[in-house]
Backbone as a printed PyTorch tensor [residue, N CA C, xyz], in Angstrom:
tensor([[[  5.4890,  45.2580, -63.4860],
         [  6.3940,  46.2760, -62.2500],
         [  7.4590,  45.4520, -61.0730]],

        [[  8.5390,  45.3770, -60.6070],
         [  9.2040,  44.8430, -60.5050],
         [  9.4720,  45.1940, -58.8840]],

        [[  8.5950,  44.4570, -57.4940],
         [  8.9530,  44.7920, -56.2220],
         [  9.8920,  43.6400, -55.9440]],

        [[ 10.5360,  44.0800, -54.6610],
         [ 11.1930,  43.2540, -53.5430],
         [ 10.5800,  42.4570, -53.3010]],

        [[ 10.9510,  40.8160, -52.7490],
         [ 10.6840,  40.0760, -51.9710],
         [ 10.3700,  40.8470, -50.8950]],

        [[ 10.4120,  42.0580, -50.2630],
         [ 10.3400,  42.5180, -48.7770],
         [  8.9760,  42.7660, -49.0330]],

        [[  9.5380,  43.9250, -50.2640],
         [  8.0680,  44.5040, -50.0720],
         [  6.5440,  43.8240, -50.5910]],

        [[  7.1440,  43.2090, -51.7050],
         [  6.0540,  41.8720, -51.4400],
         [  4.8810,  41.8640, -50.2920]],

        [[  6.2170,  41.0750, -49.8220],
         [  5.6310,  40.6350, -48.1210],
         [  5.1460,  41.6940, -47.3630]],

        [[  6.0990,  42.9620, -47.4590],
         [  5.4820,  44.5680, -46.4670],
         [  3.6480,  44.2280, -46.2070]],

        [[  3.6970,  43.9220, -44.7730],
         [  1.5740,  43.4670, -44.8530],
         [  1.8400,  45.1230, -43.8140]],

        [[ -0.1000,  45.9560, -44.8470],
         [  0.6830,  47.2770, -44.2490],
         [ -1.2870,  47.0090, -43.2330]],

        [[ -2.3120,  46.4720, -43.4440],
         [ -3.4190,  45.7930, -42.5630],
         [ -3.5950,  44.6250, -42.7980]],

        [[ -4.5430,  44.3290, -41.4110],
         [ -4.4930,  42.8610, -40.9850],
         [ -5.6160,  43.4100, -39.9460]],

        [[ -6.7820,  42.2910, -40.5420],
         [ -7.9520,  42.4030, -39.8120],
         [ -9.2280,  41.6490, -40.5810]],

        [[-10.3730,  42.0400, -39.7290],
         [-11.7860,  42.4930, -40.3740],
         [-12.6920,  42.9730, -40.9450]],

        [[-13.0890,  42.4390, -42.5390],
         [-14.5530,  44.0920, -43.6170],
         [-15.2490,  42.7330, -43.6140]],

        [[-16.2240,  43.5340, -43.4080],
         [-17.4580,  42.7380, -44.4660],
         [-17.4450,  43.2200, -46.3050]],

        [[-17.6440,  42.2680, -47.0660],
         [-17.2990,  42.1630, -48.0710],
         [-19.3820,  41.4150, -48.7760]],

        [[-19.9620,  42.7200, -49.2930],
         [-21.1780,  42.3220, -49.6180],
         [-21.5950,  41.0950, -50.7100]],

        [[-21.9560,  39.6280, -50.6830],
         [-21.3980,  39.1060, -51.4070],
         [-22.5900,  39.3670, -53.3800]],

        [[-21.8420,  38.5270, -53.6580],
         [-22.6840,  38.5160, -55.2260],
         [-23.5510,  37.8130, -55.5990]],

        [[-24.2410,  37.0470, -54.3660],
         [-25.8010,  36.5180, -55.0650],
         [-26.8950,  37.1440, -54.4850]],

        [[-27.8950,  36.8260, -54.8220],
         [-28.7690,  37.7540, -55.5850],
         [-29.2710,  37.7720, -54.0900]],

        [[-28.3120,  37.4860, -53.0440],
         [-29.7630,  37.8210, -51.5870],
         [-28.8680,  39.4370, -50.9770]],

        [[-27.6410,  39.2460, -51.8910],
         [-26.0990,  40.0940, -51.3850],
         [-26.4170,  40.5340, -49.6380]],

        [[-26.1860,  39.2830, -49.2980],
         [-26.0120,  39.1640, -47.5960],
         [-24.0980,  39.7390, -47.2120]],

        [[-23.7970,  40.7080, -45.9940],
         [-22.3660,  40.3910, -45.7570],
         [-21.7470,  39.1200, -45.2910]],

        [[-21.0960,  39.5160, -45.1870],
         [-20.3940,  38.2210, -45.1000],
         [-18.8470,  38.5330, -44.9850]],

        [[-18.3820,  38.0470, -42.6020],
         [-17.3230,  38.5050, -42.4720],
         [-16.2060,  38.1990, -43.2810]],

        [[-15.4610,  38.9180, -43.2550],
         [-14.5570,  38.2400, -44.0410],
         [-12.4380,  39.0230, -43.3470]],

        [[-11.3950,  37.6570, -43.3890],
         [-10.3400,  38.2590, -43.0190],
         [ -9.7010,  39.2360, -44.3370]],

        [[ -8.9250,  40.1560, -43.8970],
         [ -8.6790,  40.6510, -45.4630],
         [ -6.4960,  40.9060, -44.5450]],

        [[ -5.8900,  40.8130, -45.4060],
         [ -4.0330,  41.1630, -45.3150],
         [ -4.3210,  41.8960, -46.8530]],

        [[ -4.1210,  43.7220, -46.0260],
         [ -3.7650,  44.2060, -47.6860],
         [ -2.0680,  44.3820, -47.8050]],

        [[ -1.3190,  43.8480, -49.0320],
         [  0.5210,  44.4610, -48.9150],
         [  0.4870,  45.5850, -49.6400]],

        [[  1.5880,  45.5630, -50.3990],
         [  1.7340,  47.0310, -50.6780],
         [  1.5530,  46.3710, -52.2650]],

        [[  0.9920,  45.0980, -52.9180],
         [  0.7960,  44.9170, -54.5790],
         [ -1.0960,  44.1550, -54.0990]],

        [[ -1.3580,  44.2610, -52.9920],
         [ -2.4720,  43.8440, -53.2990],
         [ -3.3330,  43.0750, -51.9250]],

        [[ -4.4810,  43.0920, -52.1510],
         [ -5.9630,  43.1370, -50.7960],
         [ -5.5500,  40.9860, -51.0440]],

        [[ -5.5740,  40.7990, -49.8780],
         [ -6.2010,  39.6620, -49.6450],
         [ -6.6120,  38.8930, -49.0660]],

        [[ -8.5920,  38.4290, -49.6810],
         [ -9.7550,  37.9680, -48.9890],
         [ -9.6910,  37.0030, -48.6480]],

        [[ -9.7590,  36.2200, -47.0080],
         [ -9.9980,  35.2910, -47.0050],
         [-11.1770,  35.0450, -46.2060]],

        [[-11.9900,  33.6470, -46.1580],
         [-13.5410,  33.3380, -44.8290],
         [-13.3350,  32.7920, -44.0100]],

        [[-11.7180,  32.9550, -43.7810],
         [-11.7740,  32.6730, -42.5140],
         [-10.5270,  33.3240, -41.9600]],

        [[-10.8890,  33.4800, -39.9940],
         [-10.2010,  34.0250, -39.4350],
         [ -8.6510,  33.3910, -39.4110]],

        [[ -8.5100,  32.6450, -40.0520],
         [ -6.9300,  31.4710, -39.7550],
         [ -6.1010,  31.5410, -41.4460]],

        [[ -6.9470,  32.3970, -42.0150],
         [ -6.4700,  32.2320, -43.6080],
         [ -6.2330,  30.8710, -44.2390]],

        [[ -6.7090,  30.3010, -43.5650],
         [ -6.7550,  27.9170, -43.8170],
         [ -6.7740,  28.3790, -45.1750]],

        [[ -8.1870,  28.7790, -45.6380],
         [ -9.2670,  29.2310, -46.6480],
         [ -8.5870,  29.1890, -47.9540]],

        [[ -8.8880,  29.2290, -49.4120],
         [ -7.8680,  29.2860, -49.9640],
         [ -8.4660,  30.8030, -50.3020]],

        [[ -7.7830,  32.0150, -50.7930],
         [ -8.1780,  33.3170, -49.9090],
         [ -8.2800,  33.9280, -51.6730]],

        [[ -8.8100,  34.7320, -51.5970],
         [ -8.9610,  35.9150, -53.1510],
         [ -8.2260,  36.5800, -53.2030]],

        [[ -7.7090,  36.8200, -54.2410],
         [ -6.7930,  37.7930, -54.2260],
         [ -6.2590,  39.0070, -55.2920]],

        [[ -6.4840,  40.4320, -55.1600],
         [ -6.6720,  41.1850, -55.0410],
         [ -6.1010,  42.1750, -56.1960]],

        [[ -4.6350,  42.0740, -56.9420],
         [ -4.1460,  42.8100, -56.9350],
         [ -4.5280,  43.9490, -57.6260]],

        [[ -3.3580,  44.7760, -56.6020],
         [ -3.6520,  46.6550, -56.7860],
         [ -3.4120,  47.4730, -58.1710]],

        [[ -2.9180,  46.2090, -58.7940],
         [ -2.8530,  46.5910, -60.9090],
         [ -4.1820,  46.6130, -61.3170]],

        [[ -5.0200,  45.8740, -60.3450],
         [ -6.4730,  45.3160, -61.0370],
         [ -7.6000,  46.3960, -60.5870]],

        [[ -7.2580,  47.3930, -59.5710],
         [ -7.8210,  48.1040, -58.9020],
         [ -7.4900,  49.5490, -59.4490]],

        [[ -8.6940,  49.7420, -59.9400],
         [ -8.7730,  51.3160, -60.8920],
         [ -9.0520,  52.2010, -59.1300]],

        [[ -9.7600,  52.7550, -58.5350],
         [-10.5320,  53.6430, -57.4980],
         [-11.0720,  52.3860, -56.3940]],

        [[-11.1650,  53.2840, -55.4060],
         [-12.2710,  53.1860, -54.1920],
         [-13.1930,  54.6390, -54.2830]],

        [[-14.6480,  54.2750, -54.4880],
         [-15.1540,  54.7050, -54.8290],
         [-16.5740,  54.6800, -52.9570]],

        [[-17.8050,  55.7180, -53.4890],
         [-18.5390,  55.6140, -53.4620],
         [-17.9600,  55.4350, -51.1970]],

        [[-17.3540,  56.2970, -50.8660],
         [-17.7710,  56.1520, -48.9580],
         [-18.3010,  56.8240, -48.8850]],

        [[-19.0670,  55.7820, -47.3250],
         [-20.2390,  56.9580, -46.9910],
         [-20.1820,  56.2700, -45.3860]],

        [[-20.4960,  57.0420, -44.5710],
         [-20.0690,  56.6480, -43.4610],
         [-21.6870,  57.2880, -42.6250]],

        [[-22.1050,  55.8310, -42.2290],
         [-23.4400,  55.4500, -41.0180],
         [-23.3830,  55.3440, -39.5830]],

        [[-23.8480,  55.3000, -38.6690],
         [-23.5100,  55.3090, -37.3810],
         [-22.7260,  54.6350, -37.1770]],

        [[-22.9870,  53.3800, -37.5320],
         [-22.2660,  51.9670, -37.3230],
         [-21.1950,  51.5160, -38.4420]],

        [[-21.0200,  52.1680, -39.4120],
         [-20.5820,  51.2630, -40.5220],
         [-19.8470,  52.6510, -41.6110]],

        [[-19.1370,  52.5400, -42.1020],
         [-18.2440,  53.0860, -43.3250],
         [-18.2820,  51.7180, -44.4270]],

        [[-19.0440,  52.6420, -46.3660],
         [-19.5100,  51.3360, -46.7820],
         [-18.3220,  52.2640, -47.6820]],

        [[-17.5050,  51.3250, -48.8550],
         [-17.0720,  52.1030, -49.4140],
         [-16.9820,  50.5060, -50.8500]],

        [[-16.9770,  50.6510, -52.2610],
         [-16.7050,  49.8640, -52.7280],
         [-15.5950,  50.3460, -53.5270]],

        [[-14.9570,  49.2160, -54.3890],
         [-13.8210,  49.1350, -54.6340],
         [-14.2220,  49.0470, -56.3670]],

        [[-13.1010,  49.7090, -56.9920],
         [-14.2780,  49.4630, -58.7350],
         [-12.5950,  49.3380, -59.1360]],

        [[-12.9780,  47.3780, -60.0080],
         [-11.7930,  46.7310, -60.5430],
         [-11.7060,  47.8240, -61.8470]],

        [[-10.3500,  47.5490, -63.7680],
         [-10.0940,  48.2490, -63.7310],
         [-10.8940,  47.4060, -65.2630]],

        [[-11.2630,  46.2790, -64.6530],
         [-12.7610,  45.9190, -66.0500],
         [-13.8730,  46.5500, -65.1160]],

        [[-14.1400,  47.2620, -64.3720],
         [-15.4400,  48.1700, -63.4730],
         [-16.2070,  47.0970, -63.2110]],

        [[-15.5970,  46.3750, -63.1240],
         [-16.2970,  45.7440, -60.9800],
         [-16.2260,  46.6710, -60.0380]],

        [[-17.2500,  45.9870, -59.5030],
         [-17.6130,  47.2210, -58.2350],
         [-17.7400,  45.9490, -56.9210]],

        [[-17.1910,  46.1440, -55.9580],
         [-16.6820,  45.0400, -54.6420],
         [-17.2880,  46.1160, -53.5000]],

        [[-18.6660,  45.2670, -52.9710],
         [-18.6020,  46.5290, -51.9420],
         [-17.6400,  45.6670, -49.8860]],

        [[-17.9660,  47.0560, -49.5380],
         [-17.1570,  46.2240, -48.2410],
         [-17.8800,  47.4460, -47.3750]],

        [[-17.6580,  46.8310, -46.4720],
         [-17.6700,  47.9470, -45.1450],
         [-17.3450,  47.5600, -43.4280]],

        [[-16.9150,  47.9890, -43.4910],
         [-15.8870,  47.9200, -41.9590],
         [-16.3970,  48.9250, -40.8540]],

        [[-16.0160,  48.7930, -39.2910],
         [-16.5250,  48.7720, -37.9620],
         [-16.4490,  50.9030, -38.1310]],

        [[-17.3450,  51.4490, -38.1900],
         [-16.6010,  53.2270, -37.6600],
         [-15.6850,  53.0620, -36.5180]],

        [[-15.3000,  52.3150, -35.8330],
         [-14.6290,  52.6100, -35.0390],
         [-13.3010,  52.4270, -34.6180]],

        [[-12.8840,  51.3890, -35.5020],
         [-11.6100,  51.3210, -36.3370],
         [-10.9440,  51.8950, -37.2360]],

        [[ -9.7910,  52.2770, -37.5050],
         [ -9.1730,  53.3710, -38.2730],
         [ -9.8580,  52.5870, -39.2720]],

        [[ -9.9720,  53.0970, -40.9730],
         [-10.9630,  52.1640, -41.5010],
         [ -9.7790,  51.7380, -42.8930]],

        [[-10.9730,  51.1030, -43.4770],
         [ -9.7420,  50.1820, -44.6410],
         [ -9.9260,  50.8140, -46.0400]],

        [[-10.1850,  51.6870, -45.9720],
         [-10.7920,  52.7000, -47.2640],
         [ -9.6440,  53.4010, -48.3160]],

        [[ -9.0000,  54.4200, -46.3790],
         [ -7.9170,  55.0460, -46.6400],
         [ -6.5890,  54.3440, -46.6490]],

        [[ -6.2920,  53.6900, -45.8570],
         [ -5.1400,  52.3240, -45.9150],
         [ -5.1830,  51.7520, -47.6190]],

        [[ -6.3770,  51.3640, -48.1180],
         [ -6.3350,  50.8220, -49.5720],
         [ -6.2220,  52.4990, -50.3840]],

        [[ -6.5800,  52.9370, -50.6730],
         [ -6.4220,  54.0640, -51.0600],
         [ -4.9810,  54.7920, -51.2820]],

        [[ -4.2060,  54.9700, -50.1360],
         [ -2.9640,  54.6260, -49.7380],
         [ -2.0110,  54.3880, -50.7300]],

        [[ -2.0000,  52.3340, -50.3520],
         [ -1.2650,  52.5770, -50.9170],
         [ -1.8440,  51.6700, -52.8570]],

        [[ -2.6780,  51.7520, -52.6800],
         [ -2.6260,  52.2730, -53.8890],
         [ -2.4760,  53.4600, -54.9160]],

        [[ -2.8390,  54.3320, -53.9530],
         [ -1.4590,  55.3120, -54.9450],
         [  0.1780,  55.6020, -54.6030]],

        [[  0.4680,  54.8410, -54.0900],
         [  1.4450,  54.8160, -53.4480],
         [  2.5110,  53.8750, -54.4830]],

        [[  1.8850,  51.6860, -54.4700],
         [  1.8900,  51.5510, -56.4210],
         [  1.7270,  52.0800, -57.2150]],

        [[  0.6100,  52.7800, -57.5900],
         [  0.8400,  53.8620, -59.0550],
         [  1.3010,  54.9430, -59.3960]],

        [[  2.6880,  55.5180, -58.2030],
         [  3.1440,  56.4820, -57.5220],
         [  4.6840,  55.3750, -58.4100]],

        [[  4.7840,  54.7440, -57.5380],
         [  6.3000,  53.9730, -57.6970],
         [  6.2620,  52.9360, -58.9100]],

        [[  5.3280,  52.4780, -60.1430],
         [  4.9550,  52.0210, -61.7870],
         [  5.0440,  52.9270, -61.9420]],

        [[  4.4900,  54.8900, -61.9440],
         [  4.6310,  55.4240, -63.4050],
         [  6.1860,  55.8370, -62.7430]],

        [[  7.1580,  55.7330, -62.4300],
         [  7.9130,  55.8240, -61.8330],
         [  9.7820,  55.1260, -62.5080]],

        [[  8.4230,  54.0540, -62.5020],
         [  9.0120,  52.6170, -62.7080],
         [  9.1170,  52.8370, -64.5410]],

        [[  7.9720,  53.3240, -65.1400],
         [  7.3690,  53.4460, -66.2510],
         [  7.8610,  54.2410, -67.0510]],

        [[  8.4350,  55.4020, -66.2050],
         [  9.1400,  56.7290, -67.0040],
         [ 11.0260,  55.5160, -66.9320]],

        [[ 11.4550,  55.8440, -65.4860],
         [ 12.6040,  54.9310, -66.0480],
         [ 12.5210,  54.2710, -67.2910]],

        [[ 11.6870,  53.0700, -67.5450],
         [ 12.4830,  52.1730, -68.8980],
         [ 12.2110,  52.5940, -69.7320]],

        [[ 11.6880,  53.8250, -70.0930],
         [ 11.2920,  55.0840, -71.2450],
         [ 12.3840,  55.5180, -71.0400]],

        [[ 13.3900,  55.8920, -70.2450],
         [ 14.1970,  56.3060, -70.6130],
         [ 15.9420,  55.9030, -71.0570]],

        [[ 15.3870,  54.2620, -70.4200],
         [ 16.8400,  53.8060, -70.1520],
         [ 16.5150,  53.8600, -72.3770]],

        [[ 15.6560,  53.0670, -72.7610],
         [ 14.9260,  52.6120, -73.6710],
         [ 15.6490,  53.8270, -74.4630]],

        [[ 15.2600,  55.2110, -74.8630],
         [ 15.0200,  56.2270, -75.4260],
         [ 16.9290,  56.4630, -75.1430]],

        [[ 17.3420,  56.6160, -74.2490],
         [ 19.1640,  57.0980, -74.2100],
         [ 20.0140,  55.6110, -74.7560]],

        [[ 19.2740,  53.9610, -75.0080],
         [ 20.2620,  53.2500, -75.5280],
         [ 19.8800,  53.4360, -77.0280]],

        [[ 18.7000,  54.0960, -77.9090],
         [ 18.5100,  54.5910, -78.7920],
         [ 19.5140,  55.1900, -79.5470]],

        [[ 19.1740,  56.1760, -79.1890],
         [ 20.1130,  57.1740, -79.0360],
         [ 22.1660,  57.4530, -78.8070]],

        [[ 21.7020,  55.9110, -79.0090],
         [ 23.5960,  55.4610, -78.1510],
         [ 24.2990,  56.0740, -77.3440]],

        [[ 24.2830,  55.8270, -76.3810],
         [ 23.8560,  56.5440, -74.6350],
         [ 24.0430,  57.9430, -74.5530]],

        [[ 23.5860,  58.2410, -75.7660],
         [ 23.6250,  60.2350, -75.6440],
         [ 22.6290,  60.4240, -75.1130]],

        [[ 22.2030,  61.4440, -74.4580],
         [ 20.7150,  62.0040, -74.6810],
         [ 20.3240,  62.1330, -75.9170]],

        [[ 18.5060,  62.7890, -76.0980],
         [ 17.7480,  62.7850, -77.2320],
         [ 17.5590,  63.7670, -76.5990]],

        [[ 18.4240,  64.7110, -78.0830],
         [ 17.6710,  66.0820, -77.7720],
         [ 16.6470,  66.5450, -79.6020]],

        [[ 15.6550,  67.4610, -78.7660],
         [ 15.6050,  67.8840, -79.9160],
         [ 15.0020,  69.2810, -80.1640]],

        [[ 15.8000,  70.0640, -81.2560],
         [ 15.8360,  71.1610, -81.7700],
         [ 14.9500,  71.3290, -82.6170]],

        [[ 14.9750,  72.9260, -82.6060],
         [ 13.9410,  73.2970, -84.3700],
         [ 14.7510,  74.6000, -84.6020]],

        [[ 15.3070,  74.7970, -85.6060],
         [ 15.4960,  75.4200, -85.7670],
         [ 14.8460,  76.8410, -86.6040]],

        [[ 15.2290,  77.8930, -86.6540],
         [ 14.6320,  78.7400, -87.4400],
         [ 15.5870,  80.2200, -88.4980]],

        [[ 14.1630,  80.0310, -89.5700],
         [ 14.4270,  79.8210, -90.8870],
         [ 14.6650,  81.8960, -91.1010]],

        [[ 13.8360,  82.4100, -90.9330],
         [ 13.9380,  83.1710, -90.2520],
         [ 12.2000,  84.1880, -89.8870]],

        [[ 12.4800,  85.2400, -88.9700],
         [ 11.1990,  85.9190, -88.6280],
         [ 10.2610,  86.3120, -89.6970]],

        [[  8.6120,  86.4920, -89.1900],
         [  7.9280,  87.2280, -89.4640],
         [  8.2860,  88.9580, -89.3980]],

        [[  7.4590,  89.7470, -90.1880],
         [  8.1080,  90.7220, -89.1090],
         [  6.4560,  91.1220, -88.3460]],

        [[  6.5970,  91.7100, -87.3130],
         [  6.2450,  92.3880, -86.1490],
         [  5.2230,  93.2610, -86.4010]],

        [[  3.8590,  93.5610, -85.3230],
         [  3.8720,  95.0810, -85.8770],
         [  4.4370,  96.0900, -85.2480]],

        [[  4.5780,  96.9870, -85.7900],
         [  5.2380,  98.2280, -86.8900],
         [  6.5580,  97.9240, -86.5980]],

        [[  7.0880,  96.9590, -87.5990],
         [  7.9580,  96.7260, -88.2070],
         [  9.0860,  95.9370, -87.0500]],

        [[  8.4630,  95.2390, -85.9170],
         [  9.7760,  94.8980, -85.0780],
         [  9.3310,  93.5710, -85.3690]],

        [[ 10.4300,  92.3110, -85.1300],
         [ 10.1890,  90.9460, -84.8890],
         [  9.1390,  90.6970, -84.6740]],

        [[  8.6180,  89.6800, -85.2810],
         [  7.4070,  88.7160, -84.7930],
         [  7.9020,  87.6850, -84.2050]],

        [[  7.2530,  86.3230, -85.0950],
         [  6.9650,  85.4060, -85.1630],
         [  8.0150,  84.6760, -85.6640]],

        [[  9.0010,  83.5410, -84.8500],
         [ 10.1270,  82.9360, -86.2610],
         [  9.3410,  82.1550, -86.4480]],

        [[ 10.0680,  81.2060, -87.5990],
         [  9.5830,  80.8360, -88.2550],
         [  9.9770,  79.7460, -88.5140]],

        [[  9.4560,  78.2970, -88.3750],
         [ 10.2060,  76.7390, -88.4540],
         [ 10.8430,  76.2010, -89.7060]],

        [[ 11.6830,  75.4480, -89.4710],
         [ 11.6570,  74.3320, -90.3530],
         [ 11.0240,  73.1190, -90.1180]]])
């Protein structure tokens, strides 16, 4: 899906999230995150000097397992290859899970529209610029109940 440079660089939310580590002990580590219209970027430091991890929205299947405790809101991002990444954020902030979900919906809607337009353009070009119409012709009607007209028979 092609997006303009302005859309790609548009920051939807920036701030701190805690990510559960993949290690055996699974510690929660504070990360600086930047959500844009096409990705979630995760940095180890607040200055974003370290090489961040980029999680493209196209690789996210869903935001799942939202649970609220007294202090935190926990959620899981499930990727298209079924990898689960656990996050939590403080309950006082407007939480990330809703913003990520809305960005994901917006991204998928834009992609679906773009795919539809591409498919329409392809079909239109294949039909020589004319709209492609598919019609069925009726040879005859089968008799219906009490001699009335019933169902059409198509060729």
